[in-house]
CSV table of C-alpha atoms in Angstrom, one decimal:
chain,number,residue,atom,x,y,z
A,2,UNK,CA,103.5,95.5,94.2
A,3,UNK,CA,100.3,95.1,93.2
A,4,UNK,CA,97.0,97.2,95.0
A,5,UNK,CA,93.5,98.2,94.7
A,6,UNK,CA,91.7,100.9,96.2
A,7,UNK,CA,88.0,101.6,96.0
A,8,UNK,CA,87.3,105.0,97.0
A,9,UNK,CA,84.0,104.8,98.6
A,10,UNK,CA,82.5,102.0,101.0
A,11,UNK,CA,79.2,102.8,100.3
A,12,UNK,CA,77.4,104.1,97.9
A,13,UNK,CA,73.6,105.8,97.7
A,14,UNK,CA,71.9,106.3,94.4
A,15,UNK,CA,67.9,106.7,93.5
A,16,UNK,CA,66.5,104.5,90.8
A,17,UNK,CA,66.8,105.8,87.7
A,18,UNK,CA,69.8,107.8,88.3
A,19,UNK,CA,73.5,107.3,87.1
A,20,UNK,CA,75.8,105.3,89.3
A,21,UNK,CA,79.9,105.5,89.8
A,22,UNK,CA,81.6,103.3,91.7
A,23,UNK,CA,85.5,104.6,91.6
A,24,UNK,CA,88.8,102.4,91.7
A,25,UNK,CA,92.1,103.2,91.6
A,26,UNK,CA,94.6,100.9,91.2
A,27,UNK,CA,98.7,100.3,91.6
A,28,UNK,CA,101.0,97.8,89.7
A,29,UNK,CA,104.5,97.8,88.8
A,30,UNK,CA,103.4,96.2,85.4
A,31,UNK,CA,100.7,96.3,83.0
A,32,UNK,CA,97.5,95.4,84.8
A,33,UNK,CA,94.4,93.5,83.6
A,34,UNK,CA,91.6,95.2,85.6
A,35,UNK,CA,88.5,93.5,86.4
A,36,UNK,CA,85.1,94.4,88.2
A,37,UNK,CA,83.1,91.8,90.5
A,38,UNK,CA,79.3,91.9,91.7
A,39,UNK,CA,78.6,89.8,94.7
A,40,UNK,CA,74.7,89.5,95.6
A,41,UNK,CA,73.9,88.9,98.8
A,42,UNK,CA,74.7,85.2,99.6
A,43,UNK,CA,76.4,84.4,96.1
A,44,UNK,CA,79.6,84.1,94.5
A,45,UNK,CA,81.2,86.6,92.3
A,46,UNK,CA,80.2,87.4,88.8
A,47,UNK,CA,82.0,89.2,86.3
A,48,UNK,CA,80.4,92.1,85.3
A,49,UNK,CA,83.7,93.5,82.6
A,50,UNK,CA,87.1,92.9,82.5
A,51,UNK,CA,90.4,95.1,80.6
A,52,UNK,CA,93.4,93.4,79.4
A,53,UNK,CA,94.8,96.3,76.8
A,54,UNK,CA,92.6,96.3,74.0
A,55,UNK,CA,90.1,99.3,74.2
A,56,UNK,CA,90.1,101.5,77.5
A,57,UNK,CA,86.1,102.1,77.4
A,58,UNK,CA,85.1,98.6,78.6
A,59,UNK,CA,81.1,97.7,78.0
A,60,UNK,CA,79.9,94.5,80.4
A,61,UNK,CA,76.7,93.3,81.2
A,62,UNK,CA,73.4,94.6,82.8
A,63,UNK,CA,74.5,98.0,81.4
A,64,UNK,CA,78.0,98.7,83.1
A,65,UNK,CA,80.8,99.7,81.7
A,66,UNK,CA,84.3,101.0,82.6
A,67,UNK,CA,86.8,103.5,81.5
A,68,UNK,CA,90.3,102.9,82.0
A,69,UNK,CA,92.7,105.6,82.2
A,70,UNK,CA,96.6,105.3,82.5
A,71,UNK,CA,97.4,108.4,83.7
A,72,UNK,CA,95.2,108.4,86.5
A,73,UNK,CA,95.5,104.8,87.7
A,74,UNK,CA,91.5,104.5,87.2
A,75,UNK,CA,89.1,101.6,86.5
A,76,UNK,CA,85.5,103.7,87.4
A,77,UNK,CA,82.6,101.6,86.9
A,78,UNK,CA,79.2,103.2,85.6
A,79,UNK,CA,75.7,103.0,85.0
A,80,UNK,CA,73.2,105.3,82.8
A,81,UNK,CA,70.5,104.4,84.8
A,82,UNK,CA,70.8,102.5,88.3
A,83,UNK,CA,67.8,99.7,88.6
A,84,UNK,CA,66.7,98.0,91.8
A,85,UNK,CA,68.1,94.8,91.5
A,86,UNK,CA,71.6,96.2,91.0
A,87,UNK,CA,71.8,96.6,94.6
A,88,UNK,CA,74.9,94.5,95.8
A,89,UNK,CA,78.7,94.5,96.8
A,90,UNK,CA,81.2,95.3,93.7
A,91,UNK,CA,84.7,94.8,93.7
A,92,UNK,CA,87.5,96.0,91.9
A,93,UNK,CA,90.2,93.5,91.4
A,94,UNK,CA,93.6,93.8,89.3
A,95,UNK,CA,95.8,91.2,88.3
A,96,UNK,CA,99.2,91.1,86.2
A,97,UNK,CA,101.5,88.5,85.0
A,98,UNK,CA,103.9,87.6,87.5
A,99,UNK,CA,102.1,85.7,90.1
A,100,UNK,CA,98.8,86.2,88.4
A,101,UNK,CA,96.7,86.1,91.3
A,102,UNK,CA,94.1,88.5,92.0
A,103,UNK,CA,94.1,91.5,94.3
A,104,UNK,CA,90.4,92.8,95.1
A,105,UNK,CA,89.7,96.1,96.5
A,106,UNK,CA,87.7,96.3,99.8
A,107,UNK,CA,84.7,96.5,98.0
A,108,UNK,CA,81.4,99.3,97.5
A,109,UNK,CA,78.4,98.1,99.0
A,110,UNK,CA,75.9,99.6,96.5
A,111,UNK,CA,72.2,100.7,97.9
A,112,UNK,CA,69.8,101.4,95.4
A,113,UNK,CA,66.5,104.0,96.9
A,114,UNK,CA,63.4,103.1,95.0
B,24,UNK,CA,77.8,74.7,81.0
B,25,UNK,CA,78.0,73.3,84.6
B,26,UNK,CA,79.8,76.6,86.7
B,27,UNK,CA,81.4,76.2,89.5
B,28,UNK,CA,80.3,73.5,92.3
B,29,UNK,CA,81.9,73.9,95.9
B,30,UNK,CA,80.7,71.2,98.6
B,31,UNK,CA,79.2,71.4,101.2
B,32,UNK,CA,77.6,75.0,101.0
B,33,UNK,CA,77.5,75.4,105.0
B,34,UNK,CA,79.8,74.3,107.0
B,35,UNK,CA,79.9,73.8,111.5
B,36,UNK,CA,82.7,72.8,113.2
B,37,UNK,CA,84.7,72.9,116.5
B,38,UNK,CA,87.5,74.8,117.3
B,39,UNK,CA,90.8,72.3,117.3
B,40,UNK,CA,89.0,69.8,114.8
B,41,UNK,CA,90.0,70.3,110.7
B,42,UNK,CA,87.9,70.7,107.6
B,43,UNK,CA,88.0,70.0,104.2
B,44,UNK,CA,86.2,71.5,101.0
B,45,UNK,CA,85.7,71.0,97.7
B,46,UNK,CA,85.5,72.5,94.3
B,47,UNK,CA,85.0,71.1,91.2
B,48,UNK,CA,85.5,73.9,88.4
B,49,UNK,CA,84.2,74.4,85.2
B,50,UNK,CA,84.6,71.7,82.6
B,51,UNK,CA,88.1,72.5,81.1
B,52,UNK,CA,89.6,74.9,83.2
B,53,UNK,CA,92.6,73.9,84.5
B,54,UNK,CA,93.5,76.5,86.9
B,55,UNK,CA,91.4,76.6,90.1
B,56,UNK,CA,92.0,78.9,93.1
B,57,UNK,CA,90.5,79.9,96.4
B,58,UNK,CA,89.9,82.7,98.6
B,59,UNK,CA,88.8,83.8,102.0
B,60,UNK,CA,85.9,86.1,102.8
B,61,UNK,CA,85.2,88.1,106.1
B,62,UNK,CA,83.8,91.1,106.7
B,63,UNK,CA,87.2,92.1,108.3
B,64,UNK,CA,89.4,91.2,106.3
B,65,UNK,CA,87.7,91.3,103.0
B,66,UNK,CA,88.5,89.0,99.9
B,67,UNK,CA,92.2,87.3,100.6
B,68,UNK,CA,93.9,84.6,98.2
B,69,UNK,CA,94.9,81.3,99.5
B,70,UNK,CA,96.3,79.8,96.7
B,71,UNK,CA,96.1,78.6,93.1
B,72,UNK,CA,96.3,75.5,91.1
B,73,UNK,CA,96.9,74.4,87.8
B,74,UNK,CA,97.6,71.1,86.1
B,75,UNK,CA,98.0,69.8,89.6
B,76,UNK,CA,100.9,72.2,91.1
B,77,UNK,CA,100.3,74.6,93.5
B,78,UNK,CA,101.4,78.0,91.4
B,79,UNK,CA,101.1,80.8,94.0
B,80,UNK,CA,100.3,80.9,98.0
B,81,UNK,CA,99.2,83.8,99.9
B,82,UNK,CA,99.9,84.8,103.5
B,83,UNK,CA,98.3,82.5,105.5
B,84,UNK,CA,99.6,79.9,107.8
B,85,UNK,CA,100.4,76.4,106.9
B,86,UNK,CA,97.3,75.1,108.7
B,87,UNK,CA,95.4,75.8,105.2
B,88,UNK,CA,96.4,73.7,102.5
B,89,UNK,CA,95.4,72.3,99.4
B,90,UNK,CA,95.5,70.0,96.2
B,91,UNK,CA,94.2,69.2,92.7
B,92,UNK,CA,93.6,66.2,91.5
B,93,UNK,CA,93.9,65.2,88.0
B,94,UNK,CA,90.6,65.9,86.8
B,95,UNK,CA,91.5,69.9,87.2
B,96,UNK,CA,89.1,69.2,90.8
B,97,UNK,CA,90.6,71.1,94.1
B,98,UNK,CA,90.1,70.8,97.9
B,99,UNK,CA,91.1,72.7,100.4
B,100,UNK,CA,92.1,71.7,104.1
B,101,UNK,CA,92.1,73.3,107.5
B,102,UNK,CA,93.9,72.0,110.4
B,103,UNK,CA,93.3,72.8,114.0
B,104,UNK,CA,90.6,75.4,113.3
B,105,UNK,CA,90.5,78.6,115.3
B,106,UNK,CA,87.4,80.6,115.4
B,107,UNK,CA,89.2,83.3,113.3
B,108,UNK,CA,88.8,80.6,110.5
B,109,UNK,CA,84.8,81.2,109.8
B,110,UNK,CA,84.7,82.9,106.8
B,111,UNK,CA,83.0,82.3,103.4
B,112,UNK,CA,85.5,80.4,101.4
B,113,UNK,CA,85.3,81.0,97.9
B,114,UNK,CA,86.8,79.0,95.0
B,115,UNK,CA,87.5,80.4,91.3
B,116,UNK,CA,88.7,78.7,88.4
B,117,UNK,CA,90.1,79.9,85.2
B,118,UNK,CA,90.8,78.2,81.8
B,119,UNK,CA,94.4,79.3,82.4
B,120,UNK,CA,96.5,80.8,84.9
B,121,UNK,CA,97.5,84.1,83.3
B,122,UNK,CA,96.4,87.3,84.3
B,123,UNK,CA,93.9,88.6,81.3
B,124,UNK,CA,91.6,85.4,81.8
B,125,UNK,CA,88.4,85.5,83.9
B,126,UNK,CA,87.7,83.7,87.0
B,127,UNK,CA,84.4,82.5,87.3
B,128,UNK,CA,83.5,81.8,90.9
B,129,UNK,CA,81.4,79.2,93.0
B,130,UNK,CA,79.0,80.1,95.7
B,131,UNK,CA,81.4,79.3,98.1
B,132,UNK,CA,81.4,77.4,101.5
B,133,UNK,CA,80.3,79.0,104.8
B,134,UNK,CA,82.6,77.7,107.6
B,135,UNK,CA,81.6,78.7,111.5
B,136,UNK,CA,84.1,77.5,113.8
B,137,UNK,CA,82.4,77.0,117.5
């Protein structure tokens, strides 16, 4: 079976500083990994996705992700959070039987200016 | 590129009476799949299609259902709504349904049930 955990339901950082948003992850099989940010009142964008080529993952607006086998990780960072990154982000893995997605619960992410 | 287009955006209706929504996905995607939003019960798939066949359900009861026409479009019905039914309703398509692709996802469709 297939599962997502995000470890923290909300998360606090001041402008400027970095920013972690941690995931762990389950799956009987090879996962693909993907991380979601939902503004308020929008859809989802993708922000980066792995699928077994490199495990340090760059996406856009400066995030990137690690992931790491052995620990059943997909963290998301920042260098340097800005204002308008302030939003829901979800975690979400997926493998190849059934190939639906599972999300995590999401981290609602506040940014203090 | 045209993304994804769910109709209507907001959405009132009565307990007992039945809904149904719409997504058209992005030109040449063929997979298209939809999920339910609440602040309870956070993100939850419904199902997916692809050329037409539904591929995969999730745990919900057969009040939702759904379809996909030829044209890769998708709706989504509710029967007999109950007020546990308002949620945001969110529909994704992929170019395929295989797990290493992308969904891209609409704005989705706020449903109250009164």
């Amino acid at each position: 079976a297939q599962s997502v955990t995000q470890l923290d339901s909300h998360v606090s950082v001041s402008e400027g500083t970095p920013v972690l948003l941690r995931c762990n992850y389950s799956s009987s099989y090879s996962p693909s990994l993907f991380w979601y940010v939902q503004h308020p009142n929008k859809g989802l964008q993708l922000l980066l996705k792995y699928t077994s080529a490199a495990t340090l993952v760059k996406g856009i607006n400066g995030f990137e992700a690690e992931f790491k086998k052995s620990e059943t990780s997909f963290h998301l960072t920042k260098p340097s959070a800005h204002m308008s990154d302030a939003a829901e982000y979800f975690c979400v893995v997926s493998v190849n039987t059934g190939n639906q997605f599972y999300f995590g619960t999401g981290t609602s992410l506040t940014v203090i200016p | 590129k045209a993304g994804v287009t769910q109709t209507p955006r907001y959405l009132i209706k009565t307990r007992g009476q039945q809904v149904t929504l719409s997504c058209s996905p992005i030109s040449g995607h063929r997979s298209v799949s939809w999920y339910q939003q609440t602040p309870g019960q956070g993100l939850q798939f419904l199902f997916e299609y692809f050329s037409e066949t539904q591929r995969n359900k999730g745990n919900f009861p057969g009040r939702f259902s759904g379809r996909q026409f030829s044209n890769s479009r998708s709706e989504m019905n509710v029967s007999t709504l109950e007020l546990g039914d308002s949620a945001l309703y969110l529909c994704a398509s992929r170019v395929e349904a295989i797990a290493n692709t992308e969904a891209f996802f609409g704005q989705g469709t706020r449903l109250t049930v009164v």
